[in-house]
Tab-separated table of C-alpha atoms and ligand atoms in Angstrom:
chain	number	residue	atom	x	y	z
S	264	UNK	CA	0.000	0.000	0.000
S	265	UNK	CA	1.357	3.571	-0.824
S	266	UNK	CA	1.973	6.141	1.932
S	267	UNK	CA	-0.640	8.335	2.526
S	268	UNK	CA	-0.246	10.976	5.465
S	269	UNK	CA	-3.273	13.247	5.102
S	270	UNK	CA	-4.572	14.408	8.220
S	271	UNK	CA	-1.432	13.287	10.051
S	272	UNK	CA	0.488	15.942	12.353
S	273	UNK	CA	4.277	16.058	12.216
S	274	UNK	CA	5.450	15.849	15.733
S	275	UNK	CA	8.582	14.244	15.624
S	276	UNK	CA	10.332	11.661	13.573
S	277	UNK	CA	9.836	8.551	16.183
S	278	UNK	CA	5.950	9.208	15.050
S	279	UNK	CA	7.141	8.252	10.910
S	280	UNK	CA	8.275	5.199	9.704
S	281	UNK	CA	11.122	5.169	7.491
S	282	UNK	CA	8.688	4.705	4.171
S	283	UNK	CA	6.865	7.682	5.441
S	284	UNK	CA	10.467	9.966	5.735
S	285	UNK	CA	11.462	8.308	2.329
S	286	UNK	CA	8.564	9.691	0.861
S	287	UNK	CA	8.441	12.878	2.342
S	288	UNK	CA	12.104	13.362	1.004
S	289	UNK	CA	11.028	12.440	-2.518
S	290	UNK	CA	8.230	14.866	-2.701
S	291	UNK	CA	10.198	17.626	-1.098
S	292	UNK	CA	12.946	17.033	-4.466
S	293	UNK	CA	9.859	16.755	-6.683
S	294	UNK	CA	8.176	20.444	-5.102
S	295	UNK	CA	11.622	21.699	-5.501
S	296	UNK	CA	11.819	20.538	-9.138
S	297	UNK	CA	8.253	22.742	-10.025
S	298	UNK	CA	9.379	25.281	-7.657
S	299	UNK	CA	12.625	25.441	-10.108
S	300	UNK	CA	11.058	25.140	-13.220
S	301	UNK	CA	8.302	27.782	-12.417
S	302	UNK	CA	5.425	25.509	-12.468
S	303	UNK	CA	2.847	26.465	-10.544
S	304	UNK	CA	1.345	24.108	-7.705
S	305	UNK	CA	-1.465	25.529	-6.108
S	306	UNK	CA	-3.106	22.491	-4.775
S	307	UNK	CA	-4.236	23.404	-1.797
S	308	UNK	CA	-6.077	26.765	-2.989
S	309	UNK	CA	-8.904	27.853	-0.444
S	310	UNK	CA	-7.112	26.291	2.688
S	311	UNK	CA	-5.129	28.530	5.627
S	312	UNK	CA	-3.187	27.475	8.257
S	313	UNK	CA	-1.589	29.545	11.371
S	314	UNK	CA	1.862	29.917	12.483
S	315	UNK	CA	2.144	30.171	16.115
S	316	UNK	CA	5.564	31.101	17.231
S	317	UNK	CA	6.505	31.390	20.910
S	318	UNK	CA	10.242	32.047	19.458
S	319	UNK	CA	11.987	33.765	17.008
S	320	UNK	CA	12.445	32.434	13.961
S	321	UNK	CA	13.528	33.741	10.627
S	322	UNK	CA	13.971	30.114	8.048
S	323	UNK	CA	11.019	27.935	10.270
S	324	UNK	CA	8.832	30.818	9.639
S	325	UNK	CA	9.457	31.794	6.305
S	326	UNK	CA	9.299	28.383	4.613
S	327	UNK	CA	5.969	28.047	6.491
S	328	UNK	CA	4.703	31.379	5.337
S	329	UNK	CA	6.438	30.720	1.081
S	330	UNK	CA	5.846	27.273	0.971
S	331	UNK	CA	2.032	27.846	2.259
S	332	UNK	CA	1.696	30.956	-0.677
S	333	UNK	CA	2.769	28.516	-3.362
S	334	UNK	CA	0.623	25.833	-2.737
S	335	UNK	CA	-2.493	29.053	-2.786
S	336	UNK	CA	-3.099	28.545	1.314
S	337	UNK	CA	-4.107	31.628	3.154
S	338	UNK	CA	-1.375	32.163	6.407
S	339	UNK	CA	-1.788	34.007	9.859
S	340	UNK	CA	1.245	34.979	11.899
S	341	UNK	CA	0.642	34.618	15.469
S	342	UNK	CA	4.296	36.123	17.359
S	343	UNK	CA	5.676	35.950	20.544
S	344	UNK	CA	3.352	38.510	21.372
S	345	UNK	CA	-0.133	39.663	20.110
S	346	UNK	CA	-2.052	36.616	20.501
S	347	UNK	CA	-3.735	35.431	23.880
S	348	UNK	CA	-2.477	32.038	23.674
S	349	UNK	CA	-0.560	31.221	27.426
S	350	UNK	CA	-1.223	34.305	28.728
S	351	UNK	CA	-5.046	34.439	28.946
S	352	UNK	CA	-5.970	31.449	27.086
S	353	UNK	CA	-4.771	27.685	27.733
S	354	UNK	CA	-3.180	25.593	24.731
S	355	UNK	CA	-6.256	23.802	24.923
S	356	UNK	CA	-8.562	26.390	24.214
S	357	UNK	CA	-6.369	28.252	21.922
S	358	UNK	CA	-6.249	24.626	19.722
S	359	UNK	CA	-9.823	24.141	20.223
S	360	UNK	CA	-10.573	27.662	18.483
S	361	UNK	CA	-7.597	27.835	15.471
S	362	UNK	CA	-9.371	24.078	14.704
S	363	UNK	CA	-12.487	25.835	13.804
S	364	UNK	CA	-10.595	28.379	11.299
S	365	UNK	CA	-7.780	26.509	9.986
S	366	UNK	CA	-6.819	23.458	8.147
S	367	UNK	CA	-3.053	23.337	9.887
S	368	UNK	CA	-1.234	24.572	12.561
S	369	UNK	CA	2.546	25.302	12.744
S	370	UNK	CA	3.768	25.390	16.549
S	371	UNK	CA	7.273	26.766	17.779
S	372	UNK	CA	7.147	27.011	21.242
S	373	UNK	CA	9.762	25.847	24.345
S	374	UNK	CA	7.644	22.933	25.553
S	375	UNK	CA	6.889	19.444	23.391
S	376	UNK	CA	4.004	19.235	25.291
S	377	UNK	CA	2.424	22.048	24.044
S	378	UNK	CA	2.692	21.044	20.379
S	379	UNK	CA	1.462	17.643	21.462
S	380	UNK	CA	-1.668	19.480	23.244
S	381	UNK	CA	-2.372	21.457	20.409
S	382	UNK	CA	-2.589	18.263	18.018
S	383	UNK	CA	-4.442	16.375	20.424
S	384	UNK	CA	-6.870	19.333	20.775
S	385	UNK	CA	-7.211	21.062	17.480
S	386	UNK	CA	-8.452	17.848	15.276
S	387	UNK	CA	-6.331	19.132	12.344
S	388	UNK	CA	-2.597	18.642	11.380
S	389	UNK	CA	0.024	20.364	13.568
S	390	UNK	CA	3.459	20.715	12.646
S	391	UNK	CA	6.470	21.095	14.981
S	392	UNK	CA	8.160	23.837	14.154
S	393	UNK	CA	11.006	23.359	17.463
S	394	UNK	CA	10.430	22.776	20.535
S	395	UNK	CA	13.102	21.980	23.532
S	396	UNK	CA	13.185	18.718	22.452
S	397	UNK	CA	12.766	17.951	18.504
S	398	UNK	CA	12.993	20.154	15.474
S	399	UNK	CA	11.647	17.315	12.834
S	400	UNK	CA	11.408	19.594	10.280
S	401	UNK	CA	15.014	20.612	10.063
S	402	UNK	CA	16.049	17.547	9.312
S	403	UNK	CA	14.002	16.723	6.389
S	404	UNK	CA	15.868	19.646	4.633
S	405	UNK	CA	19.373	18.230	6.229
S	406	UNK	CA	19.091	14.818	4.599
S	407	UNK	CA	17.922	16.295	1.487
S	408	UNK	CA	20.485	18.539	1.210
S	409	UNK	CA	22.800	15.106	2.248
S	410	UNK	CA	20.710	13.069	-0.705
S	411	UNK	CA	21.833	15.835	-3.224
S	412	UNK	CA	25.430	15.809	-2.271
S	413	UNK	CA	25.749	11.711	-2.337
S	414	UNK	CA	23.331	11.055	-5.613
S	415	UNK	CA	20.552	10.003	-3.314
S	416	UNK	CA	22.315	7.025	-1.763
S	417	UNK	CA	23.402	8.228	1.810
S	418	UNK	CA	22.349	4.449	3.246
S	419	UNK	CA	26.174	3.564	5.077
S	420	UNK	CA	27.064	7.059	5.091
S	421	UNK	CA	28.633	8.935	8.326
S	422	UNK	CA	27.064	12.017	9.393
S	423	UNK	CA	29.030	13.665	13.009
S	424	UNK	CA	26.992	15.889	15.357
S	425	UNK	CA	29.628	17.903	16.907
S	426	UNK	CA	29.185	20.226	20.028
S	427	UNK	CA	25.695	19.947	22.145
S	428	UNK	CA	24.874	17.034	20.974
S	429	UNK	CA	21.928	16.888	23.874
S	430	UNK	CA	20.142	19.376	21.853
S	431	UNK	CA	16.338	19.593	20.090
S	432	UNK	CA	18.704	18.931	16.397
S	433	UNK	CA	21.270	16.744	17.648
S	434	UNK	CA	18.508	14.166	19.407
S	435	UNK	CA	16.461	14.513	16.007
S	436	UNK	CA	19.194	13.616	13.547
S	437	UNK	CA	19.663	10.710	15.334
S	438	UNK	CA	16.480	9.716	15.121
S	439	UNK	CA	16.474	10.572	11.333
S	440	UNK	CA	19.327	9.041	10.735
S	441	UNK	CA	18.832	5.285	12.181
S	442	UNK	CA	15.774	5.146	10.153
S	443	UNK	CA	17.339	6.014	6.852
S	444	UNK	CA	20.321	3.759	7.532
S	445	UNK	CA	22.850	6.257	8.182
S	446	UNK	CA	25.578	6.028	10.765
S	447	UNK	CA	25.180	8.826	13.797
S	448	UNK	CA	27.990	10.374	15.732
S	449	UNK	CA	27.239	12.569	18.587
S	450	UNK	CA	30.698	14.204	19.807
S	451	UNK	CA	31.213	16.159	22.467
S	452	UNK	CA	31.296	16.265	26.328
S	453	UNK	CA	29.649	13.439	28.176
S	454	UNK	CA	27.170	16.278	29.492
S	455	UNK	CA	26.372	17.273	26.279
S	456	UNK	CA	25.434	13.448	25.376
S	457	UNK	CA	22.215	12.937	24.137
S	458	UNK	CA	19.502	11.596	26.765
S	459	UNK	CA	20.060	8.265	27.085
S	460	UNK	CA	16.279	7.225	26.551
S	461	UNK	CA	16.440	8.815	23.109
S	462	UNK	CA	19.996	6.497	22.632
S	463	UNK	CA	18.009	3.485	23.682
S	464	UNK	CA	14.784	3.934	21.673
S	465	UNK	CA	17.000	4.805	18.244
S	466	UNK	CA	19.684	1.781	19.334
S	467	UNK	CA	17.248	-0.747	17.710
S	468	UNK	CA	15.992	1.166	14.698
S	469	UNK	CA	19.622	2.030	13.617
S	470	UNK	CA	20.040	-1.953	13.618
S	471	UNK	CA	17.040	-2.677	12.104
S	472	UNK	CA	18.785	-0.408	9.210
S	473	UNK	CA	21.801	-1.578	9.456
S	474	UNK	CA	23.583	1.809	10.687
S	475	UNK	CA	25.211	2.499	13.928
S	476	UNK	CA	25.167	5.387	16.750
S	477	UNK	CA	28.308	6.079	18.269
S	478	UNK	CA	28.111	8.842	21.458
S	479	UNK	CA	32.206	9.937	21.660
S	480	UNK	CA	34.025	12.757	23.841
S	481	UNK	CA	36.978	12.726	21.212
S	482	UNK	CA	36.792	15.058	18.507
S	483	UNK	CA	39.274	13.066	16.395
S	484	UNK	CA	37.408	9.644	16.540
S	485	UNK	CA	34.757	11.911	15.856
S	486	UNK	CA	35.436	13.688	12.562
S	487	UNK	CA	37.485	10.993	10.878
S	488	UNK	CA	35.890	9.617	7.912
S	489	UNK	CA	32.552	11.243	8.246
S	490	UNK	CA	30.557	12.435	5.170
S	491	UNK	CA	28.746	14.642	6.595
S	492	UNK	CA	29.227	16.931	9.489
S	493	UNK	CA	27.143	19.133	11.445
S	494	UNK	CA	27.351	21.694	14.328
S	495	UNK	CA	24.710	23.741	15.649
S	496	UNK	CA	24.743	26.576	18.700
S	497	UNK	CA	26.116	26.360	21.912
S	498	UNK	CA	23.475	27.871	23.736
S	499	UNK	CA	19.560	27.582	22.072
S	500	UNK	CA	16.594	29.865	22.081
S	501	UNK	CA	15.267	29.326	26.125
S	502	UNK	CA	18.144	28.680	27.579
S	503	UNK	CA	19.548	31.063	30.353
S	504	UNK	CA	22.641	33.663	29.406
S	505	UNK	CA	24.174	31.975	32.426
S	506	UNK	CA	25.279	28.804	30.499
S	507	UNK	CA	27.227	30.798	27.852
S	508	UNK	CA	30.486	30.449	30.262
S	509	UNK	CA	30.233	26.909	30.900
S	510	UNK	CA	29.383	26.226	27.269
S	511	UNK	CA	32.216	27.904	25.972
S	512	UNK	CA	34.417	25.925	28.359
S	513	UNK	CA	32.794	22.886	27.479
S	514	UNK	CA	32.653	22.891	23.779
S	515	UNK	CA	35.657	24.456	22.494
S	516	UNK	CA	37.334	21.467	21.724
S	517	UNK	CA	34.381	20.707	19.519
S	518	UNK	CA	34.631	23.537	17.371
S	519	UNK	CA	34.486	22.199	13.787
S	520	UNK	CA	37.975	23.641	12.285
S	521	UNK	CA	39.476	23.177	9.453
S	522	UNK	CA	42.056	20.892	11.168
S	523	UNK	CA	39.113	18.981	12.235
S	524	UNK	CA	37.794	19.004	8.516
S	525	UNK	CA	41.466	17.387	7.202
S	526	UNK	CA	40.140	14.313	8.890
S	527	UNK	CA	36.987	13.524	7.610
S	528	UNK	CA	36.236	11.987	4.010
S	529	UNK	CA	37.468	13.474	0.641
S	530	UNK	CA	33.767	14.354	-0.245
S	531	UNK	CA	32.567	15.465	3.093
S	532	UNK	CA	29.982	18.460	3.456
S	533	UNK	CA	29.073	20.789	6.333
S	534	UNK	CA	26.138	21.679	7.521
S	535	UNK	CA	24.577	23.629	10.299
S	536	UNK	CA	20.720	24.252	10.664
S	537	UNK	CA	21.729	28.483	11.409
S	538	UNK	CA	21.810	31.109	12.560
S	539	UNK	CA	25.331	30.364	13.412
S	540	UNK	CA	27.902	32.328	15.388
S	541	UNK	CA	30.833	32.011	12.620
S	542	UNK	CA	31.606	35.482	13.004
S	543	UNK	CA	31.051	38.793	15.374
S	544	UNK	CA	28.275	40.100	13.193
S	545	UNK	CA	25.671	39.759	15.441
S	546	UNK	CA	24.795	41.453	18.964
S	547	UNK	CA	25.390	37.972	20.651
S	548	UNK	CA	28.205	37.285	18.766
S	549	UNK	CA	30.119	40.732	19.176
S	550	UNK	CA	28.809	40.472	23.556
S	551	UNK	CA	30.062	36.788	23.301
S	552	UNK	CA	33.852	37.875	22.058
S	553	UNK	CA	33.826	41.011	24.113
S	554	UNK	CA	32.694	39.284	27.546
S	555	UNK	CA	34.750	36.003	26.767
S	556	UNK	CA	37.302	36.953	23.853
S	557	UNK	CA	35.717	34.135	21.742
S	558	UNK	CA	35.106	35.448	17.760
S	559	UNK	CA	34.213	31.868	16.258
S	560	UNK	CA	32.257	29.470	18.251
S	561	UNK	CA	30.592	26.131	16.787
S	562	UNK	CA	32.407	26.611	13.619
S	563	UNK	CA	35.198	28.742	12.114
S	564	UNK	CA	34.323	31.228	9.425
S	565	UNK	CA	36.946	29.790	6.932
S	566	UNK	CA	35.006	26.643	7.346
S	567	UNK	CA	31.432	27.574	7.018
S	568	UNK	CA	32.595	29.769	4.057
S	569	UNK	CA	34.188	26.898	2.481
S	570	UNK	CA	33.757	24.846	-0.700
S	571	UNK	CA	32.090	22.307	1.508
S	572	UNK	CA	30.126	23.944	3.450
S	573	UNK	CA	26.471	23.693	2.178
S	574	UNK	CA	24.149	25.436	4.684
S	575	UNK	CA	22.835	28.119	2.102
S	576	UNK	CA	21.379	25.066	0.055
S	577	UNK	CA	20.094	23.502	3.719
S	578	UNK	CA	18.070	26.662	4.374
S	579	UNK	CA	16.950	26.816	0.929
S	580	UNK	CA	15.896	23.268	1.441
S	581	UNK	CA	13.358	23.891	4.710
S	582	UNK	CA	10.957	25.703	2.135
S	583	UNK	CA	10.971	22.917	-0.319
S	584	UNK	CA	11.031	20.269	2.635
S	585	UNK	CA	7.895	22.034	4.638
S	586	UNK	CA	6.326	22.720	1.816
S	587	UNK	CA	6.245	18.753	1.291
S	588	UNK	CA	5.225	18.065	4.685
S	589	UNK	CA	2.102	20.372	4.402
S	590	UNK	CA	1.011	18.840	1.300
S	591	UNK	CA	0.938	15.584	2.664
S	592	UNK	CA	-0.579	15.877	5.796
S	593	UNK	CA	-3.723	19.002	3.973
S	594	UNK	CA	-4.284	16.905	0.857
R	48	CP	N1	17.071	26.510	11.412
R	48	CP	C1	16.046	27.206	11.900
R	48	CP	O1	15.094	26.656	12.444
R	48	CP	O2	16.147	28.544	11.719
R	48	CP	P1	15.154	29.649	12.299
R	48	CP	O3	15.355	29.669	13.794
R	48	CP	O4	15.567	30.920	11.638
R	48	CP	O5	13.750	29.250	11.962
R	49	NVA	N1	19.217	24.317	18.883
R	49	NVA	C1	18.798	25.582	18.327
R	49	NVA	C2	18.237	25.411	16.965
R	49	NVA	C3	17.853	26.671	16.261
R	49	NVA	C4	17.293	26.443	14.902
R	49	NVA	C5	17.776	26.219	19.242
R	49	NVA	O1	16.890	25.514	19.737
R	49	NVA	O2	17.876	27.430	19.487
């Protein structure tokens, strides 16, 4: 029987079997291929959906808001502020009444629990847009972006998570990648591990798939040989200011430098979901290297400016990839 996901939300990727993420992936490259070719695709003209951000947000939001226009939906921002969701009205109400208006709700929020409530609630799709603990649609655009680097065969590939790998996109890319078969690193501090219930529920879906998960503290065993490697920030959106010391001290060593870069394969790419602290060009960035002399953190700029370095493709690839995901689960 072929996949069908309409009326499904997209909560995270332990939810989707790996036919499910295969064919999400394949319509995502075939949306990209009208999107390219200027073919129009409005096949969900006369539907809306509402983006409901509790965080900022500037490629979650805008694939939402381009992919939606293409495919002739309606969209309603809902920001941090503005709407009376949390402050006077529960989750549960809030779902309850955005049901009644729209076909689909996108949710970025800090709690997982939320986005679960508002699925549970609403009785129409709702789509994770990051919450403390997943980010499932990132990584649809990361392993496409992987696909179009390796000719669409990335089964026994290596991708390396390096830095806080306990993290909403560390946890999920291991996740993604023991259902599509490919090998997982997470590298960094034993603190920074990910939680060891979302080790020991991927553990037998990575062997089912014949891939492996390797959790290291070595930054050497980590990089060498890996196709693909990926870094992400040190601190994310809801956690205190407090932690940038102790991050800093933590993850240095996992920096991804171009010494670290020598050692992985000839064909390797880097990605990183951004925004990314390559540089001083940002408030945080310039407070970061003026309170704690630090000008690069997760990655060095020569790296994320490099030839291998694909993260402008990634980002490009979240439109294409949520696009896919909302015209599966509206059709
Ligand atoms: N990668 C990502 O989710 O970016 P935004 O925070 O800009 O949406
Ligand atoms: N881990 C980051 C991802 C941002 C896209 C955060 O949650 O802030």
């Amino acid at each position: 029987m072929g996949v069908n996901l309409s009326g499904r939300s997209f909560l995270k990727l332990l939810d989707f079997t790996t036919e499910e993420i295969e064919y999400l992936l394949a319509l995502s490259k075939n949306l990209k291929d009208l999107k390219r070719t200027g073919t129009p695709h409005r096949y969900l003209e006369g539907k809306n959906v509402v983006l409901l951000f509790q965080k900022d947000s500037t490629r979650t939001r805008c694939a939402f808001e381009v992919g939606a226009m293409d495919l002739g939906m309606g969209v309603t921002y809902l920001g941090p502020s503005g709407s009376q969701m949390g402050k006077k009205e529960s989750i549960e109400d809030t779902a309850r009444v955005l049901g009644r208006m729209y076909d689909g709700i996108e949710f970025r929020g800090f709690l997982q629990s939320d986005v679960e409530e508002l699925a549970a609630k609403s009785g129409v799709p709702v789509w994770n847009g990051l919450t403390d603990m997943w980010h499932p649609t990132q990584m649809l655009a990361d392993i496409l972006t992987v696909q179009e680097n390796f000719n669409y065969d990335i089964k026994g590939r290596t991708l390396v998570f390096m830095g806080d790998a306990k993290n909403n996109v560390a946890r999920s890319l291991m996740v993604i990648c023991a259902k599509l078969g490919v090998n997982f690193r997470a590298c960094g501090p034993r603190e920074c591990w990910p939680a060891d219930d979302v080790v020991e529920a991927c553990k037998p879906i990575a062997a089912q798939n014949g891939c492996t998960i390797l959790l290291t503290d070595d930054p050497v065993e980590g990089m060498t040989g890996a196709d693909v490697v990926y870094t992400d920030v040190w601190v994310s959106m809801g956690e205190p200011d407090e932690v940038w010391a102790e991050r800093i001290a933590q993850l240095t060593p996992y920096r991804v430098t171009e010494k670290l870069m020598a050692l992985t394969a000839e064909d390797s790419i880097f990605l990183h979901c951004l925004p990314s602290f390559h540089d001083t060009n940002t408030t945080i960035g310039a407070d970061i290297a003026k309170r704690f002399g630090v000008t690069e953190m997760e990655v060095e700029d020569a790296v994320f400016e490099s030839r291998k370095s694909k993260v402008m493709d990634e980002a490009e690839n979240r439109m294409h990839t949520i696009k896919a995901v909302m015209y599966a689960t509206l059709k």
